[in-house]
Short mmCIF file of C-alpha atoms in Angstrom, two decimals:
data_model
loop_
_atom_site.label_atom_id
_atom_site.label_comp_id
_atom_site.label_asym_id
_atom_site.label_seq_id
_atom_site.Cartn_x
_atom_site.Cartn_y
_atom_site.Cartn_z
CA MET A 124 48.43 3.12 48.33
CA ARG A 125 47.51 7.15 47.91
CA SER A 126 48.75 8.16 44.53
CA LYS A 127 50.26 11.59 44.28
CA ARG A 128 52.99 12.60 41.76
CA LYS A 129 56.01 14.25 42.85
CA GLY A 130 55.22 17.27 40.55
CA LYS A 131 52.24 18.95 39.18
CA LEU A 132 51.92 20.48 35.69
CA GLY A 133 51.56 24.03 35.87
CA LEU A 134 51.74 25.43 32.76
CA LEU A 135 50.67 24.57 29.10
CA ILE A 136 51.86 27.01 26.09
CA GLY A 137 51.41 26.25 22.30
CA ALA A 138 49.03 24.32 20.18
CA LEU A 139 46.38 22.03 21.93
CA LEU A 140 45.48 20.30 18.78
CA MET A 141 47.37 18.50 15.85
CA ALA A 142 46.05 17.34 12.55
CA SER A 143 47.83 14.10 11.57
CA GLY A 144 51.31 14.70 9.70
CA VAL A 145 51.31 18.42 11.11
CA VAL A 146 54.52 19.26 13.97
CA ALA A 147 53.15 21.12 17.48
CA ALA A 148 54.74 22.33 20.08
CA GLY A 149 54.54 23.00 23.48
CA VAL A 150 56.25 24.34 26.56
CA ILE A 151 55.57 22.70 30.28
CA VAL A 152 56.69 24.43 33.22
CA TRP A 153 57.15 21.76 36.03
CA ASN A 154 57.88 23.45 39.35
CA SER A 155 57.94 21.89 42.98
CA SER A 156 56.54 24.92 44.56
CA ASP A 157 53.04 23.93 42.75
CA THR A 158 52.90 20.63 45.53
CA GLY A 159 54.30 23.03 48.47
CA GLY A 160 57.50 20.79 48.74
CA ILE A 161 60.90 20.04 47.60
CA VAL A 162 61.53 18.15 43.94
CA LYS A 163 64.67 16.95 43.16
CA ALA A 164 64.65 16.88 39.31
CA ASN A 165 66.14 14.00 37.69
CA GLU A 166 70.40 14.19 38.56
CA ALA A 167 70.85 12.86 35.06
CA ILE A 168 69.51 15.92 33.36
CA GLN A 169 70.99 19.14 32.25
CA THR A 170 70.11 22.06 30.68
CA GLY A 171 70.00 21.60 26.91
CA ASP A 172 69.49 17.75 27.01
CA VAL A 173 67.30 16.17 24.33
CA LEU A 174 65.42 13.00 24.53
CA ARG A 175 63.74 11.22 21.05
CA TYR A 176 61.54 8.71 21.26
CA ASP A 177 60.22 6.77 18.39
CA VAL A 178 56.20 6.11 18.85
CA VAL A 179 54.43 3.28 17.46
CA GLY A 180 51.08 1.65 18.03
CA GLN A 181 47.06 1.45 16.67
CA ARG A 182 44.25 3.27 17.01
CA ASP A 183 40.90 1.52 16.62
CA GLY A 184 43.09 -1.19 14.73
CA ALA A 185 44.70 1.18 12.28
CA PRO A 186 48.82 1.36 12.64
CA VAL A 187 49.64 5.10 14.33
CA SER A 188 53.43 5.99 14.19
CA GLY A 189 55.37 9.26 15.09
CA THR A 190 58.12 10.63 17.49
CA VAL A 191 58.49 12.86 20.32
CA MET A 192 61.36 15.10 21.35
CA ILE A 193 61.77 16.74 24.53
CA THR A 194 64.25 19.43 25.01
CA TYR A 195 65.22 20.06 28.48
CA LEU A 196 65.06 24.43 28.21
CA SER A 197 66.44 24.88 31.73
CA VAL A 198 67.10 23.01 34.90
CA SER A 199 67.56 25.36 37.91
CA GLU A 200 70.59 25.22 39.95
CA ASP A 201 68.94 23.11 42.87
CA ARG A 202 66.91 20.81 40.67
CA SER A 203 63.83 21.99 42.29
CA ALA A 204 62.11 23.02 38.86
CA MET A 205 62.30 22.41 34.99
CA ALA A 206 61.18 24.15 31.71
CA ILE A 207 60.59 21.34 28.98
CA ARG A 208 59.51 22.04 25.37
CA THR A 209 57.81 18.99 24.00
CA GLU A 210 57.73 18.42 19.83
CA TYR A 211 55.97 15.94 18.00
CA ASN A 212 54.71 14.69 14.81
CA GLY A 213 52.89 11.85 12.91
CA GLU A 214 49.25 10.65 13.43
CA MET A 215 48.85 11.60 16.94
CA GLU A 216 46.44 13.93 18.86
CA TYR A 217 47.57 16.03 21.59
CA TRP A 218 45.60 14.82 24.01
CA VAL A 219 47.55 11.19 23.64
CA VAL A 220 50.89 12.66 23.42
CA HIS A 221 50.05 14.50 26.79
CA ALA A 222 49.55 11.27 28.22
CA LEU A 223 53.05 9.84 26.85
CA VAL A 224 55.20 12.94 27.82
CA THR A 225 53.89 13.73 31.18
CA GLN A 226 55.90 10.05 31.76
CA LEU A 227 58.39 10.57 29.62
CA PHE A 228 59.86 13.66 31.22
CA ASP A 229 59.02 12.47 34.71
CA PRO A 230 58.57 8.77 35.08
CA TYR A 231 56.04 8.08 38.03
CA GLY A 232 54.01 4.99 38.93
CA LYS A 233 54.34 2.39 41.54
CA CYS A 234 57.54 -0.39 40.85
CA ILE A 235 56.28 -4.10 40.49
CA GLY A 236 59.66 -5.50 39.44
CA SER A 237 63.21 -5.24 37.50
CA GLN A 238 64.91 -6.54 34.75
CA TRP A 239 67.61 -6.21 31.93
CA MET A 240 66.17 -4.36 28.53
CA ASP A 241 67.56 -4.46 25.27
CA THR A 242 67.67 -0.42 24.78
CA SER A 243 69.24 1.96 21.85
CA HIS A 244 72.13 2.49 24.66
CA GLY A 245 72.23 -1.41 25.06
CA ASP A 246 71.30 -3.50 27.71
CA ARG A 247 70.22 -1.71 30.76
CA PHE A 248 68.70 -2.87 33.93
CA VAL A 249 65.41 -0.84 34.61
CA LYS A 250 62.67 -1.27 37.17
CA ARG A 251 58.65 -1.42 35.79
CA LEU A 252 56.37 1.00 37.03
CA ILE A 253 52.86 0.86 36.50
CA ASP A 254 50.29 4.08 36.78
CA TYR A 255 46.60 5.19 36.04
CA PHE A 256 46.51 8.65 34.72
CA PRO A 257 42.77 9.50 35.28
CA ARG A 258 41.85 11.89 32.82
CA THR A 259 43.60 13.31 29.50
CA GLU A 260 42.04 16.19 27.44
CA ASN A 261 39.47 13.87 25.49
CA GLY A 262 38.16 12.81 29.41
CA SER A 263 39.48 9.31 29.21
CA GLY A 264 41.56 7.37 31.48
CA VAL A 265 44.85 5.66 30.46
CA PHE A 266 47.15 2.92 32.09
CA ARG A 267 50.75 3.18 31.79
CA ASN A 268 53.42 0.87 32.00
CA ALA A 269 57.15 2.70 32.11
CA TYR A 270 60.93 1.01 31.93
CA VAL A 271 62.84 3.46 33.68
CA GLY A 272 66.70 3.33 34.61
CA VAL A 273 67.58 2.29 37.93
CA GLU A 274 70.36 5.11 38.03
CA SER A 275 69.67 7.55 35.39
CA GLU A 276 65.70 7.50 36.15
CA ILE A 277 65.20 8.09 32.21
CA ALA A 278 62.31 6.30 31.00
CA TYR A 279 63.50 3.97 28.11
CA MET A 280 60.37 2.74 26.74
CA ILE A 281 56.67 3.31 27.76
CA ASN A 282 53.45 1.68 27.04
CA VAL A 283 50.11 3.52 27.14
CA SER A 284 46.68 1.89 27.02
CA GLY A 285 43.77 3.84 26.38
CA PRO A 286 40.17 3.41 25.08
CA GLY A 287 40.27 1.79 21.59
CA TYR A 288 44.41 2.98 21.41
CA HIS A 289 48.03 1.63 22.17
CA MET A 290 51.26 3.53 22.25
CA LYS A 291 54.69 2.22 22.77
CA ALA A 292 57.45 5.07 22.84
CA GLU A 293 60.79 3.84 23.03
CA LEU A 294 64.05 5.93 23.47
CA THR A 295 65.83 6.24 20.21
CA ASP A 296 68.56 8.74 21.04
CA SER A 297 69.97 11.36 23.46
CA THR A 298 72.56 14.05 24.50
CA VAL A 299 72.81 13.25 28.18
CA GLU A 300 75.81 12.88 29.64
CA GLY A 301 76.65 9.53 30.75
CA MET A 302 74.17 7.41 29.41
CA TYR A 303 76.83 5.07 28.06
CA ARG A 304 77.75 4.58 31.80
CA TRP A 305 74.47 4.60 33.76
CA ASP A 306 71.94 1.21 34.38
CA LYS A 307 74.90 -1.26 33.62
CA ARG A 308 74.69 -2.67 36.89
CA GLU A 309 72.00 -4.67 38.51
CA VAL A 310 70.81 -3.21 41.84
CA THR A 311 68.03 -4.39 44.33
CA VAL A 312 64.73 -2.87 43.68
CA ARG A 313 62.14 -2.40 46.14
CA ALA A 314 58.37 -3.14 44.58
CA GLU A 315 55.49 -1.21 46.42
CA TRP A 316 52.56 -3.32 45.96
CA ASP A 317 50.79 -3.67 49.17
CA VAL A 318 50.31 -7.50 50.25
CA VAL A 319 46.55 -8.64 50.90
CA GLY A 320 45.36 -9.76 54.10
CA ASP A 321 41.99 -10.83 55.62
CA GLY A 322 39.84 -7.50 56.34
CA PRO A 323 38.29 -4.37 54.83
CA THR A 324 40.41 -1.70 53.28
CA MET A 325 38.84 1.31 52.96
CA TYR A 326 39.64 4.55 50.78
CA SER A 327 37.97 8.05 50.79
CA LEU A 328 39.00 10.32 47.79
CA GLY A 329 38.62 14.19 47.75
CA PRO A 330 37.15 16.12 44.24
CA GLY A 331 39.23 14.84 41.15
CA ALA A 332 41.37 12.40 43.20
CA VAL A 333 42.89 9.23 42.38
CA ASP A 334 43.84 6.24 45.11
CA GLY A 335 44.96 2.48 44.63
CA GLY A 336 47.73 0.91 43.52
CA PRO A 337 49.11 -3.20 42.93
CA LEU A 338 48.06 -5.53 45.46
CA MET A 339 49.88 -8.84 45.77
CA LEU A 340 47.85 -11.77 47.06
CA GLN A 341 49.66 -14.94 48.29
CA GLN A 342 46.97 -17.07 48.76
CA GLU A 343 43.28 -17.79 47.01
CA GLY A 344 40.67 -15.64 48.46
CA ASP A 345 36.91 -14.53 48.30
CA ILE A 346 37.05 -10.39 47.47
CA ARG A 347 34.30 -7.82 47.65
CA ILE A 348 34.65 -4.55 46.44
CA THR A 349 32.27 -1.38 46.86
CA CYS A 350 32.50 1.96 45.17
CA ASN A 351 30.06 4.56 46.60
CA GLY A 352 30.01 7.28 44.55
CA ASN A 353 27.79 8.20 41.18
CA ASP A 354 30.31 10.31 39.43
CA SER A 355 33.40 8.20 39.62
CA ALA A 356 34.92 4.92 37.83
CA LEU A 357 36.56 1.85 39.76
CA PHE A 358 39.00 -0.64 37.80
CA PHE A 359 40.12 -3.71 38.92
CA MET A 360 43.04 -5.46 36.67
CA THR A 361 44.46 -9.18 37.17
CA GLU A 362 48.05 -9.73 35.91
CA ASP A 363 46.62 -10.95 32.58
CA ASN A 364 45.42 -7.54 32.12
CA LEU A 365 48.40 -5.62 33.02
CA ASN A 366 50.73 -7.84 30.84
CA SER A 367 48.30 -7.60 28.16
CA MET A 368 48.70 -3.78 27.97
CA ASP A 369 52.01 -3.94 28.35
CA HIS A 370 52.16 -6.10 25.43
CA GLY A 371 49.99 -3.93 23.15
CA ALA A 372 46.26 -4.06 24.03
CA PRO A 373 44.06 -1.07 24.51
CA PHE A 374 43.04 -0.35 27.80
CA GLU A 375 41.49 -3.47 29.72
CA PHE A 376 40.07 -4.40 32.75
CA ASP A 377 38.02 -7.34 34.89
CA ALA A 378 34.80 -6.65 33.82
CA GLU A 379 33.37 -9.07 36.58
CA LEU A 380 35.34 -7.29 39.51
CA SER A 381 35.41 -3.60 38.08
CA ILE A 382 32.82 -0.79 38.62
CA PRO A 383 33.29 1.63 35.61
CA ASP A 384 30.24 3.74 35.87
CA GLY A 385 29.60 4.37 39.57
CA LYS A 386 28.07 2.84 42.89
CA GLY A 387 27.87 -0.76 42.89
CA THR A 388 29.20 -3.81 44.19
CA ARG A 389 31.26 -6.84 42.83
CA GLN A 390 32.53 -10.08 44.01
CA GLY A 391 34.43 -12.91 43.21
CA ILE A 392 37.53 -15.57 43.68
CA LEU A 393 40.81 -14.36 43.44
CA ALA A 394 43.75 -16.72 42.81
CA PRO A 395 47.46 -16.01 44.36
CA GLY A 396 49.04 -13.09 41.95
CA LEU A 397 49.39 -9.51 41.58
CA TYR A 398 46.47 -7.38 40.75
CA TYR A 399 45.81 -3.61 40.52
CA VAL A 400 42.77 -1.61 41.88
CA ILE A 401 42.49 1.74 41.02
CA CYS A 402 39.35 4.50 41.73
CA ALA A 403 38.99 7.67 40.11
CA ASN A 404 36.59 10.43 41.71
CA LEU A 405 35.44 12.30 38.28
CA ASN A 406 33.37 14.64 40.51
CA ASP A 407 34.83 18.17 41.18
CA THR A 408 33.19 19.08 43.88
CA SER A 409 32.05 16.28 46.44
CA PHE A 410 33.69 12.92 48.03
CA THR A 411 33.53 9.52 47.40
CA SER A 412 34.96 6.21 48.86
CA PHE A 413 35.43 2.74 47.83
CA GLU A 414 36.47 -0.48 49.96
CA TYR A 415 37.44 -3.75 48.99
CA GLU A 416 37.33 -6.83 51.55
CA VAL A 417 39.23 -10.14 50.92
CA ASP A 418 38.61 -13.06 53.02
CA LEU A 419 41.54 -15.66 52.57
CA ARG A 420 40.83 -19.21 52.05
#
């Protein structure tokens, strides 16, 4: 379940702060050489393509809205690198937009299902990806639900939940050729959760690393969770937490089984269903570890 992004944010140029109602812009360069591997760009995207997303949400109970436009300035011939301009306006701080945009131009996460969705391009068959983004510029993590076309790999909708706020971005317009024919057929999508069995599962995290993912429990069991790092955060989420954030709630987790402030142990009883466990090592110099052990009943 190790969490590895397909690409890495290499260079960010432009405004880093944005006052309400002021348009800001930046250029993000994403290159496979950052990861030492070959990263294939989305086959649907061509140089010059534009995606427009309308954003609505709330922060501390107050409504927030805006728009995000992504312009693909260049796509290399071998599709291993892209240069992207992001423009945004409305009542959104830069760090909120960053959490959105990194998922809009490069949808990422563990797949937990698929469905038909009513979009601006008509009914489309999408897969649902879930992902924890450990740090934004204000230091907090966010949880993201993404609905991505099974053929186009373009995000039709993203829900981002952070401390005290929630943002929903929906694709409202695009210049991508072929959008009228993609994602119009139902295909088999493999779920990317781990089926939980008896016994312990342990993870070791290097400086700044994040690990974990979705778990499927097929029968009731007792769980014991231990986190061994002082400067770390472990969040355990139920299916209700996941769906609540997907429908407008700020960042939430199971308080009884989570360890948000470092070392500790939690235990409880789990009913069959989908869960999500994630641990972030917020220390830049040392390792940490966490483990969970399930005793099926």
